[in-house]
mmCIF file of C-alpha atoms in Angstrom:
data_model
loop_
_atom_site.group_PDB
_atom_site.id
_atom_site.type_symbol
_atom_site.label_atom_id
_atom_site.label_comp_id
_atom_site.label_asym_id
_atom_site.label_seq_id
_atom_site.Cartn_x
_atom_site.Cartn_y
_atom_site.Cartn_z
ATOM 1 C CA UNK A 1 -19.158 -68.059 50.371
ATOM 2 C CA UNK A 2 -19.474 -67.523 54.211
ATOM 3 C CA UNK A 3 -15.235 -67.174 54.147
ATOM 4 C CA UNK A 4 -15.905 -64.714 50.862
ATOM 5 C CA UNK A 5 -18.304 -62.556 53.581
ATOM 6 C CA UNK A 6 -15.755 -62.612 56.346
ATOM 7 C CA UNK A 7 -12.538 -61.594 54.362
ATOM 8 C CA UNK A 8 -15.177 -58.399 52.938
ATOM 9 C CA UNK A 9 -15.627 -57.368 56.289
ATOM 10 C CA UNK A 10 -12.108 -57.509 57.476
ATOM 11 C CA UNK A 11 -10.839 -55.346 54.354
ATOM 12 C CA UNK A 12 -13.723 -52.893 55.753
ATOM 13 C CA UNK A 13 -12.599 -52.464 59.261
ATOM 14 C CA UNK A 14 -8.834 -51.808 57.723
ATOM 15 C CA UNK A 15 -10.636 -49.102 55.777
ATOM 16 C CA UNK A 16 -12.039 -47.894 58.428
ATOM 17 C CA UNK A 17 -9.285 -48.025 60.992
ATOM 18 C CA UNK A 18 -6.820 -46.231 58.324
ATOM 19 C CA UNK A 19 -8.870 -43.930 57.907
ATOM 20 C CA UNK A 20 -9.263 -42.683 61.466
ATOM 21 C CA UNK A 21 -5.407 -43.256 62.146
ATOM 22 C CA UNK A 22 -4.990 -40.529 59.413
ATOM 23 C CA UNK A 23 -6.860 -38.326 61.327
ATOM 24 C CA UNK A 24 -5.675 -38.586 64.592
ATOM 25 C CA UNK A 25 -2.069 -38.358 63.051
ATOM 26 C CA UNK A 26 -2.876 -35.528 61.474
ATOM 27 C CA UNK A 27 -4.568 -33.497 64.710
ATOM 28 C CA UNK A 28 -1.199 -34.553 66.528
ATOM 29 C CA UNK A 29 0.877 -32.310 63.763
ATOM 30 C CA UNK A 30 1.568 -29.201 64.368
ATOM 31 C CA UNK A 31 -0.234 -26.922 61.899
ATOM 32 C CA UNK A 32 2.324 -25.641 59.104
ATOM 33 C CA UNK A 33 1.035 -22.459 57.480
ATOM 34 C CA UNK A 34 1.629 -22.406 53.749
ATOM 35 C CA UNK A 35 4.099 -20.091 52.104
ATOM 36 C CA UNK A 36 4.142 -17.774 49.204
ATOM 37 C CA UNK A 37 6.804 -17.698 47.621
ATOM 38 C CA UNK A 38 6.313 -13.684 46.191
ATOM 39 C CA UNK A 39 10.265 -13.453 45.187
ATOM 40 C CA UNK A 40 10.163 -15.495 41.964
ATOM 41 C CA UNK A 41 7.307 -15.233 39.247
ATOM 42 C CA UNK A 42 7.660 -16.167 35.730
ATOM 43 C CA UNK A 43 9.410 -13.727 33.443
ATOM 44 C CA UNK A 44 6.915 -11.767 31.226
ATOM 45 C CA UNK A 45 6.204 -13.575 27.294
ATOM 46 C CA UNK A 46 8.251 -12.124 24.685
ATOM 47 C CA UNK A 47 4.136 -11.742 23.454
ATOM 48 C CA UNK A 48 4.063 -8.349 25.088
ATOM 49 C CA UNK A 49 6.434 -7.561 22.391
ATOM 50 C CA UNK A 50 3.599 -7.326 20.192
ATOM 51 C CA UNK A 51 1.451 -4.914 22.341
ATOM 52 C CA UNK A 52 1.205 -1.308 21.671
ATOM 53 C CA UNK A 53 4.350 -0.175 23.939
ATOM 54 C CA UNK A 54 6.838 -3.003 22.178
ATOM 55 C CA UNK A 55 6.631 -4.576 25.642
ATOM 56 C CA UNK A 56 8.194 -1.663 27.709
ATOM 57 C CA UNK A 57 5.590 1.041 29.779
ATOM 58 C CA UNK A 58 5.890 3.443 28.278
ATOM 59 C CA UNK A 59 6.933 4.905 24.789
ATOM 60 C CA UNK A 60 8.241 8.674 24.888
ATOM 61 C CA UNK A 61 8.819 11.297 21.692
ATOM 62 C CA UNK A 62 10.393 14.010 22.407
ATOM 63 C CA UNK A 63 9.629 16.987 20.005
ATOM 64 C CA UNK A 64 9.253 20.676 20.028
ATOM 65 C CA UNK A 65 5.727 21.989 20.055
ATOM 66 C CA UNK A 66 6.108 23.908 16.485
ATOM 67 C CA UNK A 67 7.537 21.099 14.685
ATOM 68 C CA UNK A 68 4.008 19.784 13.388
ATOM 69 C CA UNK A 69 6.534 18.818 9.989
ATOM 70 C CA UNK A 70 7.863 15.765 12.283
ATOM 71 C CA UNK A 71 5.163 15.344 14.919
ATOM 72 C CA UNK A 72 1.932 14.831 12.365
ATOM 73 C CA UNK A 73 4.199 11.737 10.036
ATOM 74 C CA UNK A 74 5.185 10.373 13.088
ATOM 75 C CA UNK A 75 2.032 9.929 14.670
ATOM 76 C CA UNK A 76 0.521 8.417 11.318
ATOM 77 C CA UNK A 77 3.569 6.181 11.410
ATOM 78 C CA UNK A 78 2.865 4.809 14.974
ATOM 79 C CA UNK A 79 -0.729 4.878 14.307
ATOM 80 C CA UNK A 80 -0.276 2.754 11.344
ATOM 81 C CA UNK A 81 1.629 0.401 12.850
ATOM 82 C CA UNK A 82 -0.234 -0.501 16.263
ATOM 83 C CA UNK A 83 2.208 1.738 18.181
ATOM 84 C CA UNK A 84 1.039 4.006 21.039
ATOM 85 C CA UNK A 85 3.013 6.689 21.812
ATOM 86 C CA UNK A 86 3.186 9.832 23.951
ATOM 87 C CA UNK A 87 4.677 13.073 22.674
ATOM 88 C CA UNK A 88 6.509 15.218 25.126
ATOM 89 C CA UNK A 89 7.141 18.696 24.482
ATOM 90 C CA UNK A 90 10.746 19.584 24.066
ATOM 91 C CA UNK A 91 12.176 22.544 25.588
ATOM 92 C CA UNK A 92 14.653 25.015 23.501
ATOM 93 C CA UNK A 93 17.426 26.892 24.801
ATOM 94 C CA UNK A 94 15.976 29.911 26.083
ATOM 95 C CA UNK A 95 13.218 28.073 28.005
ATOM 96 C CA UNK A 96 16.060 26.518 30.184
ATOM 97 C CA UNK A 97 17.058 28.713 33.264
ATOM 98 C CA UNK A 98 20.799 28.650 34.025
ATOM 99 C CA UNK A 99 20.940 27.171 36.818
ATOM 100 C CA UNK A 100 19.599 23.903 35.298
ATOM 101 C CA UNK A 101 22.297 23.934 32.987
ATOM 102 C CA UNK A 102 24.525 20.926 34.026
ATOM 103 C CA UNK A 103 27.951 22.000 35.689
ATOM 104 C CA UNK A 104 30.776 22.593 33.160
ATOM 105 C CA UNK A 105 28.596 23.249 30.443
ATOM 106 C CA UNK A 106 29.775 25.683 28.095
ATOM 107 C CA UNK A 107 27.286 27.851 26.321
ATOM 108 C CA UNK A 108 30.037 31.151 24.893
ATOM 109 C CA UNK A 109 33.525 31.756 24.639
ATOM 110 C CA UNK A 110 35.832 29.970 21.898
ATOM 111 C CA UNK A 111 34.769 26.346 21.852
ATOM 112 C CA UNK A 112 31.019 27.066 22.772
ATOM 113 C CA UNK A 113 27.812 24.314 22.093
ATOM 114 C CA UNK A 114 25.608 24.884 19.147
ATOM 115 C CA UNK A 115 22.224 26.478 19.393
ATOM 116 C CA UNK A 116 19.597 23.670 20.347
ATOM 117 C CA UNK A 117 22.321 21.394 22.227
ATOM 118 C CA UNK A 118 21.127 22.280 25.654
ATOM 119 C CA UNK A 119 17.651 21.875 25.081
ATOM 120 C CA UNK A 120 18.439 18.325 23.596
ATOM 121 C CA UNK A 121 19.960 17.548 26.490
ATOM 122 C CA UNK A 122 17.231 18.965 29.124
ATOM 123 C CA UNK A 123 14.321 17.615 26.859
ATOM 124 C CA UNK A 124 15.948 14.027 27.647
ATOM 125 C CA UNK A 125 16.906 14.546 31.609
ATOM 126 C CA UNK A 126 13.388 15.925 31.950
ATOM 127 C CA UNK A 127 12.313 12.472 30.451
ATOM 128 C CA UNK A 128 14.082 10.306 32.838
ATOM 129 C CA UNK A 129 12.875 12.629 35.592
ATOM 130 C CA UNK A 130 9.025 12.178 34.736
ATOM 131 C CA UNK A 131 10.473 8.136 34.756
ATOM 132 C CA UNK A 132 10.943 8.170 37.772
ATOM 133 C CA UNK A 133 8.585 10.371 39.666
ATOM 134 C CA UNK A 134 6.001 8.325 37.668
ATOM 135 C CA UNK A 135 7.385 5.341 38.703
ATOM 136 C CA UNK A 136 7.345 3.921 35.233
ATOM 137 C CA UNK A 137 9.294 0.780 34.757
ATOM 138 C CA UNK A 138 10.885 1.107 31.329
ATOM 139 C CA UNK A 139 10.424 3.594 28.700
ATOM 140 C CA UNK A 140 11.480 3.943 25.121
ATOM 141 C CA UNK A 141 12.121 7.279 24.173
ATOM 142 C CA UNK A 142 12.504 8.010 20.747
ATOM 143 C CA UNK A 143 13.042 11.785 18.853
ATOM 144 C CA UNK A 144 10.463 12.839 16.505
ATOM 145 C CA UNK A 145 12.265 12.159 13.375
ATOM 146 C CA UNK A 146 12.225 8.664 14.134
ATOM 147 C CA UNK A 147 11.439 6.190 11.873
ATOM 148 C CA UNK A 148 11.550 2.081 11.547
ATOM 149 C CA UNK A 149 10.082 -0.766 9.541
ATOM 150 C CA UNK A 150 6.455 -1.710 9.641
ATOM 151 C CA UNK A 151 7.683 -5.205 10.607
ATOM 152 C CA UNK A 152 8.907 -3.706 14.303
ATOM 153 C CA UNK A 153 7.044 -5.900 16.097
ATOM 154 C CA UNK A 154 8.519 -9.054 14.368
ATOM 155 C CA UNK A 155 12.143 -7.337 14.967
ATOM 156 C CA UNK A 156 12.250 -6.521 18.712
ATOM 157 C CA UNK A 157 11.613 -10.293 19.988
ATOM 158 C CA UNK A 158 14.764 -11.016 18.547
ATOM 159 C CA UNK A 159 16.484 -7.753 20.218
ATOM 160 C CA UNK A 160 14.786 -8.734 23.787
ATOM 161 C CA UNK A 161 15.846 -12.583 23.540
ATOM 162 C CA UNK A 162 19.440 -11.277 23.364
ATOM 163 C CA UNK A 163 19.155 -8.606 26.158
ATOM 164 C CA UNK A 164 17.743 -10.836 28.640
ATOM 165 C CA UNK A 165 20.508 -13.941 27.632
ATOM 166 C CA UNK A 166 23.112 -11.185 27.876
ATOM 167 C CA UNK A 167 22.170 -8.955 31.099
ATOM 168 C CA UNK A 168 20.054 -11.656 33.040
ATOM 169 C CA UNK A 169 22.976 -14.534 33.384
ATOM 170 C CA UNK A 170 22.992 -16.795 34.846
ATOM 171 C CA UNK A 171 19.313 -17.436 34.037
ATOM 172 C CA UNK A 172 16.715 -17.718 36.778
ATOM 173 C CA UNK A 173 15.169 -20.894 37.649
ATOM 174 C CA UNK A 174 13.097 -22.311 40.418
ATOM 175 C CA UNK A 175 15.956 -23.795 42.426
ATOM 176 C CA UNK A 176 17.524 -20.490 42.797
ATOM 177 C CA UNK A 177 14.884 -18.143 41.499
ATOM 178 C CA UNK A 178 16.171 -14.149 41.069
ATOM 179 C CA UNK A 179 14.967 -11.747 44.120
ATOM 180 C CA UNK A 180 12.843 -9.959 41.823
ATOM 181 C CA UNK A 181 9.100 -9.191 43.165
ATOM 182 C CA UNK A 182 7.549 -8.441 39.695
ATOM 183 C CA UNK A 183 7.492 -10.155 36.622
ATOM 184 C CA UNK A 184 10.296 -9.696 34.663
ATOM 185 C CA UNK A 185 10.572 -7.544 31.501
ATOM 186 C CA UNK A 186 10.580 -9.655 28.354
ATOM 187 C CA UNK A 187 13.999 -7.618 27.658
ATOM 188 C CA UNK A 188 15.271 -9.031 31.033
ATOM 189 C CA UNK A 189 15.633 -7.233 34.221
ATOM 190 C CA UNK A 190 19.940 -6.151 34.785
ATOM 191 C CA UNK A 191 19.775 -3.045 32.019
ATOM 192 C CA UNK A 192 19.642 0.147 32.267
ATOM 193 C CA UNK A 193 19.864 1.111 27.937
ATOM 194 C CA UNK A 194 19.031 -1.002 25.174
ATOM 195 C CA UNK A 195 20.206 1.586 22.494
ATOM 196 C CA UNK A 196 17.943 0.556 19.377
ATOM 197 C CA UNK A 197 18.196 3.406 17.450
ATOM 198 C CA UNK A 198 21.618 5.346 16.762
ATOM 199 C CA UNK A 199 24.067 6.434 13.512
ATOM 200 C CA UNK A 200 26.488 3.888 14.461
ATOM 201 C CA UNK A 201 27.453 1.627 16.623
ATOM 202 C CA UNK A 202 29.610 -1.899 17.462
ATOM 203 C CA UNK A 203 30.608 -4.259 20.681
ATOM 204 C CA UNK A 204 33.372 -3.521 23.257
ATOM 205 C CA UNK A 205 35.171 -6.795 21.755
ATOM 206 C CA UNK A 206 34.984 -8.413 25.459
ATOM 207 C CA UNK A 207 31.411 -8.906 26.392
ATOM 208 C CA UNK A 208 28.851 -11.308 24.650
ATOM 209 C CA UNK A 209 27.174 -10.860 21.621
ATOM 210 C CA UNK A 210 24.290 -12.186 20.585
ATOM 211 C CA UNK A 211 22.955 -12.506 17.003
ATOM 212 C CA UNK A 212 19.615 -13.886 15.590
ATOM 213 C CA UNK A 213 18.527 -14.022 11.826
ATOM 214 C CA UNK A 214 16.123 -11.026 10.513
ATOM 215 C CA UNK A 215 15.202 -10.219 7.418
ATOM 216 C CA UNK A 216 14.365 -7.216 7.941
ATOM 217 C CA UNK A 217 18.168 -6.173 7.914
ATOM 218 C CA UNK A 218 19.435 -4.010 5.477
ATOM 219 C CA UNK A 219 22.051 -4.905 3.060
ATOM 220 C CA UNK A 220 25.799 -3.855 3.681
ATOM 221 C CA UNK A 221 25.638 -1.073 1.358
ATOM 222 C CA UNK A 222 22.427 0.000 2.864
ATOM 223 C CA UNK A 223 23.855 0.241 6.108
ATOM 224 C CA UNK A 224 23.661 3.571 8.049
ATOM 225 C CA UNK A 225 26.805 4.775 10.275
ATOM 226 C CA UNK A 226 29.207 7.128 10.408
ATOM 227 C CA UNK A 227 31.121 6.252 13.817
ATOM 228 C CA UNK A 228 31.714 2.499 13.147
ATOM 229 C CA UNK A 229 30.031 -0.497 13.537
ATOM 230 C CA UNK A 230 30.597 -4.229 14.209
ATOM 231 C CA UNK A 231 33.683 -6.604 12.498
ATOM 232 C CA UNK A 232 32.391 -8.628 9.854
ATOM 233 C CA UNK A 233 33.674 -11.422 11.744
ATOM 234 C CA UNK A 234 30.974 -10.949 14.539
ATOM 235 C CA UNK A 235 28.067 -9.786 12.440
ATOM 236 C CA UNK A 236 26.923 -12.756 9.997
ATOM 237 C CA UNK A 237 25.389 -11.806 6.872
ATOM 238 C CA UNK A 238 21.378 -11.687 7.651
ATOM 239 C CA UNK A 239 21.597 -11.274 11.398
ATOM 240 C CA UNK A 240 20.986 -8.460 13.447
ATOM 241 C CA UNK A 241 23.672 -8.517 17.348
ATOM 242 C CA UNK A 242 22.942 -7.644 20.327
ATOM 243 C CA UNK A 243 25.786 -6.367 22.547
ATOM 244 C CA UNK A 244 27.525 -4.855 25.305
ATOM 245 C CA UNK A 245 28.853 -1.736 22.623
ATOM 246 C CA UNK A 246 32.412 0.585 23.118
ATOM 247 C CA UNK A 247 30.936 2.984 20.688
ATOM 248 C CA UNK A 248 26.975 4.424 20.004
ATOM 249 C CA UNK A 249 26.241 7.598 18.716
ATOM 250 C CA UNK A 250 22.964 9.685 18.525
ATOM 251 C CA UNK A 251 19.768 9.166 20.403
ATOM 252 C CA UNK A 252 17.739 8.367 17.783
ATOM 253 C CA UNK A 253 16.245 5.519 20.247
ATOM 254 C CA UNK A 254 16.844 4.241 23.595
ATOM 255 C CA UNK A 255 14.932 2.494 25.602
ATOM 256 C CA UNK A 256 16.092 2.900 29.372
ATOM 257 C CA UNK A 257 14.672 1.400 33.133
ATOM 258 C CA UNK A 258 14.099 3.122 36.042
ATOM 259 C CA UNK A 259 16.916 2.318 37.413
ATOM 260 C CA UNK A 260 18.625 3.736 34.720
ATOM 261 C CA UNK A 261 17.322 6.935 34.881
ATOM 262 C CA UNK A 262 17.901 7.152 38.458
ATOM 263 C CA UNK A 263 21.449 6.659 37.648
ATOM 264 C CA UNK A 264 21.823 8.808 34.534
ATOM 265 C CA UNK A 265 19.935 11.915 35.968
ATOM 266 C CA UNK A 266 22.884 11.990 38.626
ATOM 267 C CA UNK A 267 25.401 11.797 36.267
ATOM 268 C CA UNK A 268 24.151 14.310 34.157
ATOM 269 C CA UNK A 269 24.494 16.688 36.469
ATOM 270 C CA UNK A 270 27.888 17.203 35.164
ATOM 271 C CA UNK A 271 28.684 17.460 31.568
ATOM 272 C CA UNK A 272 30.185 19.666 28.300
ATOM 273 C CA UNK A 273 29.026 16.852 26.052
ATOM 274 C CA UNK A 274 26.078 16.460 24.439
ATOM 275 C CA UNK A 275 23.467 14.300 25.402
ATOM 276 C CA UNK A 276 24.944 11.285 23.119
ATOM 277 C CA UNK A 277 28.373 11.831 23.731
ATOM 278 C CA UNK A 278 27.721 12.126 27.330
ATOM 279 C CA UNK A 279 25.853 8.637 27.832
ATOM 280 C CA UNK A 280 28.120 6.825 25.390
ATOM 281 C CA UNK A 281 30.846 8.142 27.739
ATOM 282 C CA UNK A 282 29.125 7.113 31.020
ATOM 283 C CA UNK A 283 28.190 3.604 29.588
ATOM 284 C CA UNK A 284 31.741 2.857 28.979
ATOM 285 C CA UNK A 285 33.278 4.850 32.493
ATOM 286 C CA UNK A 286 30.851 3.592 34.553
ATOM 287 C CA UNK A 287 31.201 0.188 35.912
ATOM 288 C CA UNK A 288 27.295 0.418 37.555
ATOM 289 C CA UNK A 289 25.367 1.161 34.237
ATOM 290 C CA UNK A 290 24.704 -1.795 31.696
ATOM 291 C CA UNK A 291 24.075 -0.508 28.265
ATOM 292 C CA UNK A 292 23.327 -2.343 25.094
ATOM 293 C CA UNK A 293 23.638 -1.804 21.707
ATOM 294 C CA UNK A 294 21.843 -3.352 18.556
ATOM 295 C CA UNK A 295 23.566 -3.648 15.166
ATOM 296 C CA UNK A 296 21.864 -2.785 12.170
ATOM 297 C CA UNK A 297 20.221 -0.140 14.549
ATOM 298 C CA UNK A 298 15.982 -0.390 15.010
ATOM 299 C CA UNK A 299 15.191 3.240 14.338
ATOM 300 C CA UNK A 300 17.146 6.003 12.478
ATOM 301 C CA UNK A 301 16.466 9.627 12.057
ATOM 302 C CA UNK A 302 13.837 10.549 8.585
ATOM 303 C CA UNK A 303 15.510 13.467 7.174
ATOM 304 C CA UNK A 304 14.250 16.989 8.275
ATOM 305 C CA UNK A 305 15.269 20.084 9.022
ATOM 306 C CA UNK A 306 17.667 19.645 12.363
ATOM 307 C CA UNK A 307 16.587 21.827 15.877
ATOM 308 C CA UNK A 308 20.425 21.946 16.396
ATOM 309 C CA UNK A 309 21.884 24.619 14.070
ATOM 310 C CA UNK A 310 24.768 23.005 12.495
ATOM 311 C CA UNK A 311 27.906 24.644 10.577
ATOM 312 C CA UNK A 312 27.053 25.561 6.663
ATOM 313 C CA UNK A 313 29.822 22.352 5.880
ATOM 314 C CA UNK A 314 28.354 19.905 8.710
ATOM 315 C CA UNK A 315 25.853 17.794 7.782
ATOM 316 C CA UNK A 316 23.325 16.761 11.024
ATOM 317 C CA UNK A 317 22.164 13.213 11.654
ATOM 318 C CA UNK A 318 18.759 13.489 9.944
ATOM 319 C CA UNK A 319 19.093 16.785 7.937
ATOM 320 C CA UNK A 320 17.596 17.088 4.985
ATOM 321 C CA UNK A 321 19.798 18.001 2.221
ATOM 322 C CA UNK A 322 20.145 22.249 2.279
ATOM 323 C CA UNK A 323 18.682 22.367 5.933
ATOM 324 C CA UNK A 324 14.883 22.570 4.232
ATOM 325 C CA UNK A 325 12.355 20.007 4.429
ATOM 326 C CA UNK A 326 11.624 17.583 1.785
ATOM 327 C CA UNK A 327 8.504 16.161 2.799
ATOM 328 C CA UNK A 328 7.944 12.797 4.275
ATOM 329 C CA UNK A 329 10.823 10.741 3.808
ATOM 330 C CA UNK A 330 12.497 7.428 4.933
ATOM 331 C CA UNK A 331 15.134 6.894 7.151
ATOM 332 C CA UNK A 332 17.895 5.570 6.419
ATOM 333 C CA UNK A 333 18.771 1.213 6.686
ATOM 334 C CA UNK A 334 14.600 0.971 6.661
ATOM 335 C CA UNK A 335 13.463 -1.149 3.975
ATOM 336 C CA UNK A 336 9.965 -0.578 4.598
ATOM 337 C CA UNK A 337 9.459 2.783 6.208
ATOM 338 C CA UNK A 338 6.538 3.036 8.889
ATOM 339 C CA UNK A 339 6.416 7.320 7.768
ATOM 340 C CA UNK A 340 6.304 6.608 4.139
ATOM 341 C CA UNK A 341 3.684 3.691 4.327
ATOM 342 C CA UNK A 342 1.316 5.207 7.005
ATOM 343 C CA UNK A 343 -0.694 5.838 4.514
ATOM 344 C CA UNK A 344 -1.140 2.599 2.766
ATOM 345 C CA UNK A 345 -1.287 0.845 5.929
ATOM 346 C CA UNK A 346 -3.877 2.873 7.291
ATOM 347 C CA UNK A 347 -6.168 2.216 4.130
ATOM 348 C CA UNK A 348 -5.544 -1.560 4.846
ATOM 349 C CA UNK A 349 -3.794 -2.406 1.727
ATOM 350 C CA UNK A 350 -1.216 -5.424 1.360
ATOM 351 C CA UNK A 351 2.215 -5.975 1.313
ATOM 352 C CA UNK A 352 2.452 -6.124 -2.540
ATOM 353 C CA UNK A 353 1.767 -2.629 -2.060
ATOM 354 C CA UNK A 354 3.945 -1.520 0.486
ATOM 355 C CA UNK A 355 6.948 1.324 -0.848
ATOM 356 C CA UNK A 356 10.280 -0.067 -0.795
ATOM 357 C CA UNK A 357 13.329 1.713 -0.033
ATOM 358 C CA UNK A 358 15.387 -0.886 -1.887
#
């Protein structure tokens, strides 16, 4: 018992003796201030997808002030589908003084542009300006015929997945973390278009392309193009790609970063092309812009009557059949239109009664 005592009281003067030792040791350190590592933070959930701005800022439509016809569906259709959007008055030809027409652009003489070109063109620069002086991280910008499936928030997770695996590689990780000081977008950081909504479109053939499964996808013969899209090859039956794209026409729906705008507003201040032909040009010339393309396309164009006065014998992207207006229609490769079920959303009804375009 009395050796029981002794070998208690020798464990407690250990105690006691490491215990001081670890503060002396430590007073004998010299002091180490902690550091914050501010250059890596974890990328942003592909959740924000399902907020009201699809996970960018902002969401843009661009649309003349008189055009209630296209502004009033496609404010029910956002409404109706947990979108927020902000509607930006577009600017028509005569509004635009000359010397904010880009250089080379030709407005008379043999070959000139069609009424409504130039004010296409300055309603989307003025965009990316307001981008930019707003400091606004990423935008979609959409025009106000726009139209895409109720599902859209259960599409563009699959569309930001592939963006980030395409632009963002190699991927970041805490033993070499990217020198980013914000969270990243969910659609990754290296991009400066993600063009989601177009009349046709398909992959340069070197880059990577990434495909996920979507039923949401149109069938082949309800696809919507007429400049090309991807080799059946790359495009698996049920999938929708993402890709680094040689071809995209109209700007149905882009979404763009600042960056990107920075970069695009200088470029544009040259051009004879139209605002599409001019950025599908630049994406492919321009080794310092990244642009992306999405196959089936997001959003297409509801058909209306076009701002861009087209030849008797040239149909527009979007047109409704004779130039008038047939009411509130779908656009094209949408199964279930957001403009045609507003509506029906709105009142809270199911899916059973959704309208189907096929």
């Amino acid at each position: 018992m009395q050796n029981h005592s002794k070998a208690l009281v020798v464990i407690a003067m250990v105690c006691i003796f490491l215990f001081l030792w670890k503060d002396m040791i430590h007073d004998a350190l010299p002091t180490i201030p902690e550091v914050k590592q501010t250059f890596y933070k974890k990328p942003k959930s592909l959740d924000t997808i399902a907020n009201k701005t699809l996970g960018f800022q902002e969401i843009f439509a661009l649309s003349l002030a008189d055009r209630k016809d296209r502004r009033l569906p496609l404010e029910k259709a956002a409404n109706a589908t947990n979108i927020t959007l902000t509607i930006l008055d577009a600017v028509r030809d005569a509004e635009i003084p000359k010397d904010q027409y880009p250089k080379g652009w030709v407005s008379d003489g043999d070959d000139p542009h069609k009424v409504g070109e130039i004010g296409c063109l300055r309603s989307h620069v003025m965009t990316w300006e307001k981008i930019i002086k707003e400091n606004i991280s990423t935008a979609l910008i959409m025009e106000s015929d726009a139209d895409w499936d109720v599902r859209i928030h259960d599409i563009l997770p699959g569309v930001a997945k592939g963006a980030k695996r395409i632009v963002d590689w190699p991927f970041a990780t805490t033993d070499h973390p990217k020198d980013i000081a914000v969270d990243a977008s969910p659609y990754g950081d290296n991009w400066d278009v993600i063009w989601i909504g177009h009349c046709g479109s398909h992959p340069d053939g070197t880059g990577r392309v990434y495909n996920f499964k979507d039923e949401t996808v149109p069938p082949e013969e309800k696809e919507y193009t007429f400049a090309g899209k991807p080799r059946k090859e790359v495009h698996p039956k049920g999938t929708r790609l993402v890709f680094e794209f040689q071809l995209t026409i109209c700007t149905s729906a882009y979404a763009i970063s600042q960056k990107g705008a920075v970069k695009l507003s200088k470029f544009l201040e040259e051009s004879n092309l139209n605002i599409d032909l001019r950025m599908e040009t630049l994406c492919n010339d321009e080794p310092s812009l990244i642009c992306l393309g999405v196959w089936p396309q997001v959003i297409t164009a509801a058909p209306s009557e076009s701002n861009i006065k087209h030849p008797a014998a040239e149909q527009a992207p979007g047109t409704a059949v004779d130039g008038h207006d047939t009411g509130i229609t779908a656009g094209p490769a949408i199964e279930y239109s957001a403009r045609r079920n507003a509506d029906i959303l709105l009142k809270g009804l199911g899916r059973s009664e959704w309208v189907r375009e096929w």
